[in-house]
Amino acid sequence: MTAATLLPDPRLEGTLSVLAPDGSLLRPDLVPDDETLLSLYTGMRRARVFDDRAMVLQRQGKLGVYPCFGGMEATQVGAATALEHGDWVLPTYRGTALAMVRGMSLAHILLAWRGHPAGYQVDPELHILPFYIPIANQIPHTAGIALAEKRRGTGRVAMAFIGDGGTSEGDFHVGVNFAGAFGAPAIFVIENNGWAISTPTSVQTAAKNLASRAEGYGMPGVRVDGNDVLAMYHVTREAAERARRGEGPTLIEAITYRILPHTSSDDPGRYREETEAQAWKSGRDPGKRLRAYLESRGMWSEAQEQQVMQAMEAEIKAAMLLADQAPEILPEALLEHIYAEPLPEMLEQLEEIRALGALE
Amino acid sequence: MTAATLLPDPRLEGTLSVLAPDGSLLRPDLVPDDETLLSLYTGMRRARVFDDRAMVLQRQGKLGVYPCFGGMEATQVGAATALEHGDWVLPTYRGTALAMVRGMSLAHILLAWRGHPAGYQVDPELHILPFYIPIANQIPHTAGIALAEKRRGTGRVAMAFIGDGGTSEGDFHVGVNFAGAFGAPAIFVIENNGWAISTPTSVQTAAKNLASRAEGYGMPGVRVDGNDVLAMYHVTREAAERARRGEGPTLIEAITYRILPHTSSDDPGRYREETEAQAWKSGRDPGKRLRAYLESRGMWSEAQEQQVMQAMEAEIKAAMLLADQAPEILPEALLEHIYAEPLPEMLEQLEEIRALGALE
Amino acid sequence: MTATTERQAGQKSKTMTMVAAVNDALRIALERDDKVMLFGEDVGMGGVFRASDNLQTLYGEERVFNTPLSEAGIMGLAVGLGIAGEKPIAELQFAGFIYPALEQINAQMGRYRQRTQGNFPLSIVVRAPYGGGIHSPEMHADSPEGLVAAVPGVKIVIPSTPYDAKGLLLAAVDDPDPVFFFESIKLYRSVKGEVPEGHYTVPLGKARIAREGSDCTVLCYGGMVEVCLEAAAAAEGAGLSVEVVDLRSLVPLDLETIAASVQKTGRVVIVHEATRRMGFGAELSAIIAERYIEYLHAPIVRVTGWDAPYPPFTAAEHMYRPDAARVASGIRKVVEY
Amino acid sequence: MTATTERQAGQKSKTMTMVAAVNDALRIALERDDKVMLFGEDVGMGGVFRASDNLQTLYGEERVFNTPLSEAGIMGLAVGLGIAGEKPIAELQFAGFIYPALEQINAQMGRYRQRTQGNFPLSIVVRAPYGGGIHSPEMHADSPEGLVAAVPGVKIVIPSTPYDAKGLLLAAVDDPDPVFFFESIKLYRSVKGEVPEGHYTVPLGKARIAREGSDCTVLCYGGMVEVCLEAAAAAEGAGLSVEVVDLRSLVPLDLETIAASVQKTGRVVIVHEATRRMGFGAELSAIIAERYIEYLHAPIVRVTGWDAPYPPFTAAEHMYRPDAARVASGIRKVVEY
Ligand SMILES: Cc1ncc(C[n+]2csc(CCOP(=O)(O)OP(=O)(O)O)c2C)c(N)n1
Ligand SMILES: Cc1ncc(C[n+]2csc(CCOP(=O)(O)OP(=O)(O)O)c2C)c(N)n1
Ligand SMILES: [Mg+2]
Ligand SMILES: [Mg+2]
């Protein structure tokens, strides 16, 4: 670890950590059971391997624009692992790791990032909704879903992710306030990675931190080290328990860093020095942190590591094969599922598309 | 004063007062000079007389739907008096008292509430913008105007009013955050009158108070007794001075109460008991409060009171005469000022309107 | 619950206003299906037009309630409830306040079914009082149905009679897609009609011949139907037989009824309160010019609000909102062509 | 500063892409008038398409800057700056993200001049990359020009060549009204053309005959012009003479040029990427059916995006965005009628 990486980052001030960046234990009281520890670690590893591979696939023309999350996997894996089956998850476009933890198949994920309709057909049983492209739109939905669960008394919660930039949109405010006003069992996780494309958080808002918004909505605001998967797991679990007890929503600000470009199309060299990213990358990697801790407890070995990596590579390969076999997209796909029954003029439009196919 | 009126209202907890409801002085250090005191008092009196009269005129069919503000005149008169000429004011529909203090003529105001185009032709010199009907739209404008003044280094500020209900709109969030992010010389006054039509503030949001939103935008949040015109004057002046010093925007929450119906069309009996309104009306009237203080200092007499009232009645009468003489609205008014030059098809539409007039 | 049934023979009926018919439909919808929830600004106390009067008392604050003041929030809440399988009926207090909600409508409500390939359909009704005629303040008389019609995935219904209001609203509640239900403010209390008691539906997508005629077709909906009927009656005096088609539903549109009428008369006037440019009349005209031009003997004339905002209060409203005289002048244009 | 001047004789020119022409226009606008400010999401670093490359370096962070992430805020900021007398040029990162801003556009930007009876005119330019053709993610290929055209008080310009892009953008900056300037993403780098150095303007409201013809008129704009020209060239092989009218500006619309072309050919095809229902083609068709029907020998055909969202990435885009084959088929429909 270089000297730079050891510098305290002011963004992390006041955040909860369970492990120090070097993996040493700060809060023994907040360590989950071994099974959870291992599933958090493998969840992060698998996610990271997928992310790396997806960037390569994108460059090979096999995926559309891909929003990578490497280096931020702890926020998503920690939060998603803390929920129960039946709880709802509303991801942003950067939420591929959330989807993986929720059990969405890799083939499905690959198809989603190709724009194949099959990639959008999320399994309602998983209770994870499709990647939201327009920013902050999912926040009012989260209030609505949570209100429905509250009314039914199911004890289920709804959790949305949003970026630091996304907190400036009107829909963020509106949705969080609705959830607060209704005392709905919702969790809002701000994945604060320091950047909204080229805009640093300091340009986004004059607020010292984003969790400070919580008070204005009448809910607790929690600041957490987003690269500490144990901390993420803990605060999300607490928020979910609060929600299940009928005590309403929680706003969590997870401090992390976007060490990679915004998406496969972005060149961060246009707008930032990479020193900060480098420091986070080398000094605060979430996987390394938990691995160091697991190793210190003798719970993880290089052999296990290799096994997870290789299994994951194989899984991705198999998923690619599956994805490549997805049925060719028929003209119907364009006009299907707009309404329960297509309108008459849409059937005519479908004929037009079919006729054109015949023409070419 | 009845016993009920003396009960402390929890909404006022933590607000700044300069005068107690009975007019006794709490903060001698915050009393402005005599001239200001008198102008605050007469400003309130005039506003209240106008408001009462406007409700009557509305019932007589001489105004459109009228959003009365009686009982809330201190927030507007205090805040507007604290600004300087050249500062901008962005009112809500309830901002008639703001307009009066800014020097908009009564005839002009009457025409605005009739929907006469002349009532919309606000004099740019007054720097008060038209009454905003769609809620919260003015908040991002305030950020823009303030940013322009900052860039030009004029030392001018922009102040917007908004209701408690209005703070739930996306535009409120967006605009306040922009102002904070740009460090723009803006003042946002939340005229918290407890109700948004039939919705009490407690249903609007789970936040304990609305000034608590300020921290999440990186600006000071100030809570003030909105029925204490001296307190309103003081906090607005401080906010304006901060802004002029380049220290950015302030969010002020002024606690007041809508003792009247929402507008001339509303019947509050449908949704609330009037006990709270009665208590505020009799126990916390802003005019009575300042008058009691002025009288205690020998600065006001019944004779002066009568003079102000009579002068105001005469002024309103004269304004009505003027308003009634406003030119008949020509068809042109509908299509004028949509663009700098009307589009060709709009000229045709104008011909259509004219032809119809001839037909009838 | 999705089957729609037309009025039963022998069903009793009552004379009521349009707003009472809406209230009746809402009550029945709440009664029939526990998934139905009703909310919006001031909906709890009955709403500013009293369309939801008494319903909170009957069905409780959990199912009939006020929201915080945000149209985007109200639409987003409806989408979220719809995702979770509820059947929300959301109210926009005035259609002129739909604009802050267009993100949720355009990017979400209309796209959610397709985005999830049918796995998360949204059975939502959005009610919005629209249009002028009552001297309302700025922005309170807008007619944004054209903007909503631009959104694939949503339906649009606009009744003109108490009977239709109730039956169409109950059909909208049963519909598996998001349905916008625009209610003419002008008609709320000015129109009365026979309304059957109990549940019945009027199917979406079927226009109504409000008056038969052979010389000219007038296409209209909502608050303009009575205006067009008045113009048609006046035209009869001048020996003209005017057919007035009350579209009732803009999406889906009843192409068959439109085709039959245009084929018969060969002359078309389209009437709405919304601005002319990009009002729904543009789409109607384009559809006719694309499909039925061979039957036309005259230009398609639009009688509409001007390309300008609706003016506030009484001062100029009479020059803005189409009235029978303007419709008559449009009819003259096409028959004298 | 409001006088518009056409290109000067002897002005030097350069070959450049559309995005370079936009960049050049922005630079000149900033240079000429200190009131001009340029902002939006990521505009400071040049914007995601590099349209504002280098301008922050040249004109400073006070005049060229990033905003927080809110389209409503960006539009509202522009309105506020406009009220205060500045000349903002605001960018919406993609036109598909215009929806959260429609409240500010519809209720404010379009109405402010009238609401203040001319005392607070807004000289604003809103730039928005629009349309498909580059396999972009969901919501990134929308064409919402029709929604904006529904707003009285705003103008709409959509260039199809680098020359026009620069000249129209500079004219938009000089214009005393809010002007929406939609830039075809597809054309940004795929099209090159001669662009004069320095300042010149192309007047708003004047269409351009992109290709003369006598058998059929194709009305189009922006990214569809090259597609229509391709179809017209192919039609020539089949012995058809197709006139391609590049509208350049939707509001104001060049009725004269449209009239002359329709009068000449009697057959009209309208082409745009936006959905058919309530796309701007509806208004074009309605205008023609209202004004020039006597010249028509065939139905007015619309070749457009389908009544469905634009599909993401490569998977189905080729079946959605109109191409030369579809335009050709539209042309056949009207000439063979
Ligand atoms: C409504 C909307 N506006 C703009 C965009 C374009 N856009 C995509 S990502 C992005 C930045 C988002 O930053 P942040 O919320 O911090 O999330 P991050 O990408 O850092 O995870 C922008 C502006 C969008 N997708 N939706
Ligand atoms: C965007 C928008 N939505 C709804 C309305 C209708 N409306 C007018 S006033 C009002 C309540 C406003 O309450 P608040 O903001 O507390 O202000 P107050 O009227 O109490 O001064 C509502 C819902 C509106 N004018 N604009
Ligand atoms: Mg971010
Ligand atoms: Mg209020």
PDB file of C-alpha atoms and ligand atoms in Angstrom, chain B residues 72 92-94 133-137 162-167 169 191 193-197 204 258 262, chain C residues 41-42 69 71 93-94 96-97 100 140, chain D residues 103, ligand 2:
ATOM      1  CA  MET B  72     -50.167  36.412   7.171  1.00  0.00           C
ATOM      2  CA  THR B  92     -46.569  33.078  -5.094  1.00  0.00           C
ATOM      3  CA  TYR B  93     -50.230  33.711  -5.886  1.00  0.00           C
ATOM      4  CA  ARG B  94     -50.572  34.643  -2.228  1.00  0.00           C
ATOM      5  CA  ILE B 133     -49.706  30.205 -10.134  1.00  0.00           C
ATOM      6  CA  PRO B 134     -47.962  26.868 -10.836  1.00  0.00           C
ATOM      7  CA  ILE B 135     -46.380  25.966  -7.577  1.00  0.00           C
ATOM      8  CA  ALA B 136     -42.608  26.122  -7.015  1.00  0.00           C
ATOM      9  CA  ASN B 137     -41.747  27.123 -10.577  1.00  0.00           C
ATOM     10  CA  ILE B 162     -43.117  29.543  -1.384  1.00  0.00           C
ATOM     11  CA  GLY B 163     -45.762  27.766   0.682  1.00  0.00           C
ATOM     12  CA  ASP B 164     -45.234  24.815   2.987  1.00  0.00           C
ATOM     13  CA  GLY B 165     -47.009  22.606   0.467  1.00  0.00           C
ATOM     14  CA  GLY B 166     -44.829  23.975  -2.306  1.00  0.00           C
ATOM     15  CA  THR B 167     -41.728  22.577  -0.647  1.00  0.00           C
ATOM     16  CA  GLU B 169     -42.492  19.900  -5.429  1.00  0.00           C
ATOM     17  CA  GLU B 191     -44.406  30.908   4.207  1.00  0.00           C
ATOM     18  CA  ASN B 193     -49.115  28.648   7.117  1.00  0.00           C
ATOM     19  CA  GLY B 194     -49.836  25.114   8.248  1.00  0.00           C
ATOM     20  CA  TRP B 195     -52.002  24.169   5.292  1.00  0.00           C
ATOM     21  CA  ALA B 196     -51.823  23.426   1.595  1.00  0.00           C
ATOM     22  CA  ILE B 197     -55.514  23.778   0.821  1.00  0.00           C
ATOM     23  CA  GLN B 204     -46.988  17.038   3.590  1.00  0.00           C
ATOM     24  CA  ARG B 258     -53.831  30.562   7.225  1.00  0.00           C
ATOM     25  CA  HIS B 262     -57.350  28.964   0.852  1.00  0.00           C
TER      26      HIS B 262
ATOM     27  CA  GLU C  41     -53.847  16.642  -3.673  1.00  0.00           C
ATOM     28  CA  ASP C  42     -56.846  17.234  -1.368  1.00  0.00           C
ATOM     29  CA  LEU C  69     -47.996  18.403  -3.155  1.00  0.00           C
ATOM     30  CA  GLU C  71     -47.619  15.788  -9.387  1.00  0.00           C
ATOM     31  CA  GLN C  93     -55.913  18.481  -9.295  1.00  0.00           C
ATOM     32  CA  PHE C  94     -56.009  20.288 -12.637  1.00  0.00           C
ATOM     33  CA  GLY C  96     -52.722  22.130 -16.284  1.00  0.00           C
ATOM     34  CA  PHE C  97     -50.518  20.788 -13.510  1.00  0.00           C
ATOM     35  CA  PRO C 100     -44.178  18.330 -13.689  1.00  0.00           C
ATOM     36  CA  HIS C 140     -56.218  26.030 -14.522  1.00  0.00           C
TER      37      HIS C 140
ATOM     38  CA  GLU D 103     -42.970  22.056 -16.549  1.00  0.00           C
TER      39      GLU D 103
HETATM   40  C1  LIG E   2     -47.998  22.684  -9.782  1.00  0.00           C
HETATM   41  C2  LIG E   2     -49.263  22.987  -9.060  1.00  0.00           C
HETATM   42  N1  LIG E   2     -49.958  21.973  -8.510  1.00  0.00           N
HETATM   43  C3  LIG E   2     -51.135  22.220  -7.898  1.00  0.00           C
HETATM   44  C4  LIG E   2     -51.633  23.485  -7.801  1.00  0.00           C
HETATM   45  C5  LIG E   2     -52.985  23.727  -7.114  1.00  0.00           C
HETATM   46  N2  LIG E   2     -52.802  24.392  -5.824  1.00  0.00           N
HETATM   47  C6  LIG E   2     -52.888  25.716  -5.717  1.00  0.00           C
HETATM   48  S1  LIG E   2     -52.504  26.249  -4.180  1.00  0.00           S
HETATM   49  C7  LIG E   2     -52.242  24.693  -3.618  1.00  0.00           C
HETATM   50  C8  LIG E   2     -51.788  24.476  -2.210  1.00  0.00           C
HETATM   51  C9  LIG E   2     -50.522  25.204  -1.923  1.00  0.00           C
HETATM   52  O1  LIG E   2     -50.179  25.136  -0.565  1.00  0.00           O
HETATM   53  P1  LIG E   2     -48.908  25.899   0.002  1.00  0.00           P
HETATM   54  O2  LIG E   2     -47.742  25.688  -0.888  1.00  0.00           O
HETATM   55  O3  LIG E   2     -48.760  25.523   1.410  1.00  0.00           O
HETATM   56  O4  LIG E   2     -49.257  27.427  -0.144  1.00  0.00           O
HETATM   57  P2  LIG E   2     -50.467  28.224   0.501  1.00  0.00           P
HETATM   58  O5  LIG E   2     -51.597  28.128  -0.470  1.00  0.00           O
HETATM   59  O6  LIG E   2     -50.759  27.614   1.820  1.00  0.00           O
HETATM   60  O7  LIG E   2     -49.982  29.629   0.618  1.00  0.00           O
HETATM   61  C10 LIG E   2     -52.463  23.770  -4.635  1.00  0.00           C
HETATM   62  C11 LIG E   2     -52.345  22.321  -4.484  1.00  0.00           C
HETATM   63  C12 LIG E   2     -50.870  24.518  -8.383  1.00  0.00           C
HETATM   64  N3  LIG E   2     -51.257  25.793  -8.353  1.00  0.00           N
HETATM   65  N4  LIG E   2     -49.696  24.236  -8.992  1.00  0.00           N
END
